Amino acid sequence: MLLCIDCGNTNTVFSIWNGERFLCTLRTSTHHARTADAYFTWFHTLVQHYGIEAKISDVIISSTVPRVVWNLRVFADRFFGARPLVVGKPECVLPMAPRVDAGTTVGPDRLVNTAGAFDRHGGDLVVVDFGTATTFDVVAEDGAYVGGVIAPGPNLSLEALHMGAAALPHVDITRPEKVIGTNTVGCIQAGVFWGYVGLVQGITERIRAEYGRPMKVIGTGGLAPLFASGEVLFDLVEEDLTMHGLVVIHKHNKELSQ
């Protein structure tokens, strides 16, 4: 079985792929000091809790936090006897190389989303991923990542607002019933929710105009369903897109090695 690990700035997600479907998806906070033993204790306890018989033979990792990769490598090697494939490393071959400015390093998460989206929907796409940052990834007709946009994520914006304005409370993101807030919390929620609706609409419209071809917009990330509620922001929402992309890249490398 394949263990897919997606390490973001806030959370790290583990999913077990049995060749046909994901058996489970587990989440923990990202922490660079977490040891391989700590990962295994947490992972093994939850897998047993869900009653999953999983014999891991392969591991693939995508990480936007370089400092955690070492311990994840040790985790894979020590407990599963698997040398992990790490997206962004020379030994991990992408289905299609990105076409960006020379010397540019593209985030592994964006490469994985590109591979997953192209496998499911073909090319000419915009993938909008709501994470710590909100990213817009442009997928060309042949499946190559050809650029995009990076903006602060909604939670990051809320945290910055709370930290920078002492009188403003920290609030949760939700879809407010109306745009005009009649209290402080309502004003903040309206500003963040409708502000990001406008951001997604405005940026995707400009990308489509600049790209010059019809494009589908795919939403992913934990907050994508919330921002899709009641608004036509995306053609589709794919909550497991990153994990699917890891499966696609792993399969591609397996085929090359045969």
CSV table of C-alpha atoms in Angstrom, one decimal, residues 6-240:
chain,number,residue,atom,x,y,z
A,6,ASP,CA,1.3,16.2,2.4
A,7,CYS,CA,3.1,18.5,4.8
A,8,GLY,CA,1.8,22.1,4.8
A,9,ASN,CA,2.7,25.1,6.9
A,10,THR,CA,-0.2,24.4,9.3
A,11,ASN,CA,-1.2,20.8,9.0
A,12,THR,CA,0.4,17.5,7.8
A,13,VAL,CA,-2.0,15.0,6.2
A,14,PHE,CA,-1.4,11.2,5.9
A,15,SER,CA,-3.6,9.1,3.5
A,16,ILE,CA,-3.3,5.4,2.9
A,17,TRP,CA,-4.0,4.3,-0.8
A,18,ASN,CA,-4.7,0.7,-1.4
A,19,GLY,CA,-4.5,0.9,-5.2
A,20,GLU,CA,-8.2,1.7,-5.7
A,21,ARG,CA,-9.2,4.1,-2.9
A,22,PHE,CA,-8.0,6.0,0.1
A,23,LEU,CA,-8.6,3.9,3.3
A,24,CYS,CA,-8.3,6.8,5.7
A,25,THR,CA,-7.0,10.3,6.0
A,26,LEU,CA,-5.3,11.5,9.2
A,27,ARG,CA,-4.2,15.0,10.2
A,28,THR,CA,-1.8,16.4,12.6
A,29,SER,CA,-0.3,19.8,13.2
A,30,THR,CA,3.0,20.5,11.4
A,31,HIS,CA,5.9,20.8,13.8
A,32,HIS,CA,9.5,20.6,12.6
A,33,ALA,CA,10.8,19.1,15.9
A,34,ARG,CA,8.4,16.0,15.8
A,35,THR,CA,10.5,12.9,15.7
A,36,ALA,CA,10.1,9.8,13.5
A,37,ASP,CA,9.1,7.9,16.7
A,38,ALA,CA,6.4,10.5,17.5
A,39,TYR,CA,5.0,10.3,14.0
A,40,PHE,CA,4.8,6.5,14.2
A,41,THR,CA,3.2,6.5,17.7
A,42,TRP,CA,0.5,8.9,16.5
A,43,PHE,CA,0.0,7.1,13.1
A,44,HIS,CA,-0.1,3.6,14.5
A,45,THR,CA,-2.5,4.5,17.3
A,46,LEU,CA,-5.0,6.1,14.8
A,47,VAL,CA,-4.7,3.3,12.2
A,48,GLN,CA,-5.5,0.7,14.9
A,49,HIS,CA,-8.4,2.8,16.2
A,50,TYR,CA,-10.0,2.8,12.8
A,51,GLY,CA,-9.3,-1.0,12.5
A,52,ILE,CA,-7.3,-0.7,9.3
A,53,GLU,CA,-5.0,-3.4,8.2
A,54,ALA,CA,-2.4,-1.5,6.3
A,55,LYS,CA,0.9,-2.9,5.1
A,56,ILE,CA,2.8,0.1,3.8
A,57,SER,CA,5.2,-0.7,1.1
A,58,ASP,CA,5.7,2.8,-0.5
A,59,VAL,CA,5.8,6.3,0.7
A,60,ILE,CA,5.6,9.6,-1.1
A,61,ILE,CA,6.0,13.0,0.5
A,62,SER,CA,5.1,16.6,-0.5
A,63,SER,CA,6.3,19.2,1.9
A,64,THR,CA,6.3,23.0,1.9
A,65,VAL,CA,8.3,22.9,5.2
A,66,PRO,CA,11.8,21.6,4.4
A,67,ARG,CA,12.8,21.1,8.0
A,68,VAL,CA,10.3,18.3,8.6
A,69,VAL,CA,11.3,16.2,5.6
A,70,TRP,CA,14.3,14.6,7.4
A,71,ASN,CA,12.1,13.1,10.2
A,72,LEU,CA,9.5,12.0,7.7
A,73,ARG,CA,12.2,10.2,5.7
A,74,VAL,CA,13.4,8.5,8.9
A,75,PHE,CA,9.8,7.6,9.8
A,76,ALA,CA,9.3,5.9,6.4
A,77,ASP,CA,12.6,4.1,6.4
A,78,ARG,CA,12.6,2.9,10.1
A,79,PHE,CA,9.0,1.7,10.3
A,80,PHE,CA,8.1,0.6,6.8
A,81,GLY,CA,11.5,-0.1,5.2
A,82,ALA,CA,10.6,2.3,2.4
A,83,ARG,CA,12.8,5.0,0.8
A,84,PRO,CA,10.2,7.8,0.3
A,85,LEU,CA,9.8,9.6,-2.9
A,86,VAL,CA,10.0,13.4,-2.2
A,87,VAL,CA,8.3,15.7,-4.6
A,88,GLY,CA,10.7,18.4,-5.7
A,89,LYS,CA,13.8,16.3,-5.4
A,90,PRO,CA,15.7,15.3,-8.6
A,91,GLU,CA,14.9,11.6,-8.2
A,92,CYS,CA,11.1,12.4,-8.3
A,93,VAL,CA,10.1,12.8,-11.9
A,94,LEU,CA,7.0,14.8,-12.7
A,95,PRO,CA,4.6,13.7,-15.4
A,96,MET,CA,5.3,17.1,-17.0
A,97,ALA,CA,8.0,19.6,-16.0
A,98,PRO,CA,6.9,23.1,-15.0
A,99,ARG,CA,7.6,25.9,-17.4
A,100,VAL,CA,8.6,28.9,-15.3
A,101,ASP,CA,11.5,31.4,-15.2
A,102,ALA,CA,14.9,29.8,-15.0
A,103,GLY,CA,16.0,29.3,-11.4
A,104,THR,CA,12.5,29.4,-10.0
A,105,THR,CA,11.6,26.8,-7.4
A,106,VAL,CA,7.9,25.8,-7.5
A,107,GLY,CA,6.3,24.7,-4.3
A,108,PRO,CA,5.8,20.9,-4.2
A,109,ASP,CA,2.1,21.4,-3.2
A,110,ARG,CA,1.5,23.3,-6.5
A,111,LEU,CA,3.2,20.6,-8.6
A,112,VAL,CA,1.2,17.9,-6.9
A,113,ASN,CA,-2.1,19.8,-7.4
A,114,THR,CA,-1.2,20.3,-11.0
A,115,ALA,CA,-0.6,16.6,-11.6
A,116,GLY,CA,-3.8,15.6,-9.8
A,117,ALA,CA,-6.0,18.2,-11.6
A,118,PHE,CA,-4.6,17.3,-15.0
A,119,ASP,CA,-5.1,13.6,-14.4
A,120,ARG,CA,-8.8,14.2,-13.6
A,121,HIS,CA,-9.8,17.1,-15.8
A,122,GLY,CA,-7.2,17.6,-18.5
A,123,GLY,CA,-5.5,20.9,-19.1
A,124,ASP,CA,-6.4,24.6,-19.3
A,125,LEU,CA,-7.2,24.8,-15.6
A,126,VAL,CA,-6.9,27.1,-12.7
A,127,VAL,CA,-6.5,25.3,-9.4
A,128,VAL,CA,-7.4,27.5,-6.3
A,129,ASP,CA,-6.0,26.0,-3.1
A,130,PHE,CA,-7.1,27.4,0.2
A,131,GLY,CA,-4.2,26.7,2.6
A,132,THR,CA,-2.1,28.9,4.8
A,133,ALA,CA,-1.7,30.8,1.5
A,134,THR,CA,-4.3,30.9,-1.1
A,135,THR,CA,-2.6,29.8,-4.4
A,136,PHE,CA,-3.8,29.9,-8.0
A,137,ASP,CA,-2.1,27.4,-10.2
A,138,VAL,CA,-2.3,27.6,-14.0
A,139,VAL,CA,-2.2,24.2,-15.7
A,140,ALA,CA,-1.5,24.3,-19.4
A,141,GLU,CA,-3.1,22.2,-22.1
A,142,ASP,CA,-0.4,19.5,-21.8
A,143,GLY,CA,-0.5,19.3,-18.0
A,144,ALA,CA,2.5,21.6,-17.3
A,145,TYR,CA,2.5,24.1,-14.4
A,146,VAL,CA,3.0,27.4,-16.1
A,147,GLY,CA,2.7,29.9,-13.3
A,148,GLY,CA,0.1,31.4,-10.9
A,149,VAL,CA,-0.7,33.7,-8.0
A,150,ILE,CA,0.0,33.6,-4.3
A,151,ALA,CA,-2.1,35.5,-1.8
A,152,PRO,CA,-2.4,35.3,2.0
A,153,GLY,CA,-4.9,32.6,3.2
A,154,PRO,CA,-8.1,33.6,5.0
A,155,ASN,CA,-7.0,32.3,8.4
A,156,LEU,CA,-3.6,34.1,8.0
A,157,SER,CA,-5.4,37.3,7.2
A,158,LEU,CA,-7.7,36.9,10.2
A,159,GLU,CA,-4.7,36.3,12.5
A,160,ALA,CA,-2.9,39.3,11.1
A,161,LEU,CA,-5.9,41.5,11.6
A,162,HIS,CA,-6.3,40.3,15.2
A,163,MET,CA,-2.6,40.8,16.0
A,164,GLY,CA,-2.3,44.1,14.3
A,165,ALA,CA,-5.4,45.7,15.7
A,166,ALA,CA,-5.6,45.3,19.5
A,167,ALA,CA,-9.3,46.2,19.7
A,168,LEU,CA,-10.4,43.5,17.1
A,169,PRO,CA,-11.2,40.0,18.3
A,170,HIS,CA,-10.1,36.8,16.6
A,171,VAL,CA,-13.2,35.3,14.9
A,172,ASP,CA,-13.8,32.1,12.9
A,173,ILE,CA,-14.4,32.1,9.2
A,174,THR,CA,-18.0,31.6,8.2
A,175,ARG,CA,-20.4,32.7,5.5
A,176,PRO,CA,-22.3,35.7,7.0
A,177,GLU,CA,-26.0,36.1,6.3
A,178,LYS,CA,-25.5,39.7,5.1
A,179,VAL,CA,-22.6,41.8,3.8
A,180,ILE,CA,-23.3,44.8,6.1
A,181,GLY,CA,-22.3,43.7,9.6
A,182,THR,CA,-24.1,45.3,12.5
A,183,ASN,CA,-21.5,44.2,15.1
A,184,THR,CA,-17.7,43.9,15.1
A,185,VAL,CA,-17.7,40.1,14.6
A,186,GLY,CA,-20.1,40.4,11.7
A,187,CYS,CA,-18.1,43.1,10.1
A,188,ILE,CA,-14.9,41.1,10.2
A,189,GLN,CA,-16.6,37.9,9.0
A,190,ALA,CA,-18.2,39.8,6.1
A,191,GLY,CA,-14.9,41.5,5.2
A,192,VAL,CA,-13.0,38.2,5.1
A,193,PHE,CA,-15.6,36.0,3.5
A,194,TRP,CA,-16.8,38.4,0.8
A,195,GLY,CA,-13.3,39.8,0.4
A,196,TYR,CA,-12.0,36.4,-0.5
A,197,VAL,CA,-15.0,35.7,-2.8
A,198,GLY,CA,-14.1,38.9,-4.6
A,199,LEU,CA,-10.4,38.0,-4.6
A,200,VAL,CA,-11.1,34.6,-6.2
A,201,GLN,CA,-13.5,36.0,-8.8
A,202,GLY,CA,-11.2,38.9,-9.7
A,203,ILE,CA,-8.0,36.9,-10.0
A,204,THR,CA,-9.6,34.0,-12.0
A,205,GLU,CA,-11.2,36.5,-14.4
A,206,ARG,CA,-7.8,38.1,-15.0
A,207,ILE,CA,-6.1,34.8,-15.4
A,208,ARG,CA,-8.6,33.7,-18.0
A,209,ALA,CA,-8.3,37.0,-19.9
A,210,GLU,CA,-4.5,36.8,-19.9
A,211,TYR,CA,-4.4,33.1,-20.8
A,212,GLY,CA,-6.7,33.6,-23.7
A,213,ARG,CA,-8.4,30.2,-23.7
A,214,PRO,CA,-11.5,28.7,-21.9
A,215,MET,CA,-10.4,27.4,-18.5
A,216,LYS,CA,-12.1,25.4,-15.7
A,217,VAL,CA,-11.5,26.5,-12.2
A,218,ILE,CA,-11.0,23.8,-9.6
A,219,GLY,CA,-11.2,24.6,-5.9
A,220,THR,CA,-9.4,22.5,-3.2
A,221,GLY,CA,-8.2,22.9,0.4
A,222,GLY,CA,-10.2,22.8,3.6
A,223,LEU,CA,-12.1,26.1,3.0
A,224,ALA,CA,-13.0,25.5,-0.6
A,225,PRO,CA,-16.5,24.1,0.1
A,226,LEU,CA,-17.2,27.1,2.4
A,227,PHE,CA,-16.3,29.7,-0.3
A,228,ALA,CA,-18.2,27.7,-2.9
A,229,SER,CA,-21.4,27.9,-0.9
A,230,GLY,CA,-23.9,30.1,-2.7
A,231,GLU,CA,-21.3,31.5,-5.1
A,232,VAL,CA,-20.3,30.3,-8.5
A,233,LEU,CA,-16.5,30.4,-7.9
A,234,PHE,CA,-15.5,27.0,-9.1
A,235,ASP,CA,-16.5,24.5,-11.8
A,236,LEU,CA,-15.7,21.8,-9.3
A,237,VAL,CA,-14.4,21.3,-5.7
A,238,GLU,CA,-11.9,18.5,-5.2
A,239,GLU,CA,-11.2,18.1,-1.5
A,240,ASP,CA,-8.7,15.2,-2.1
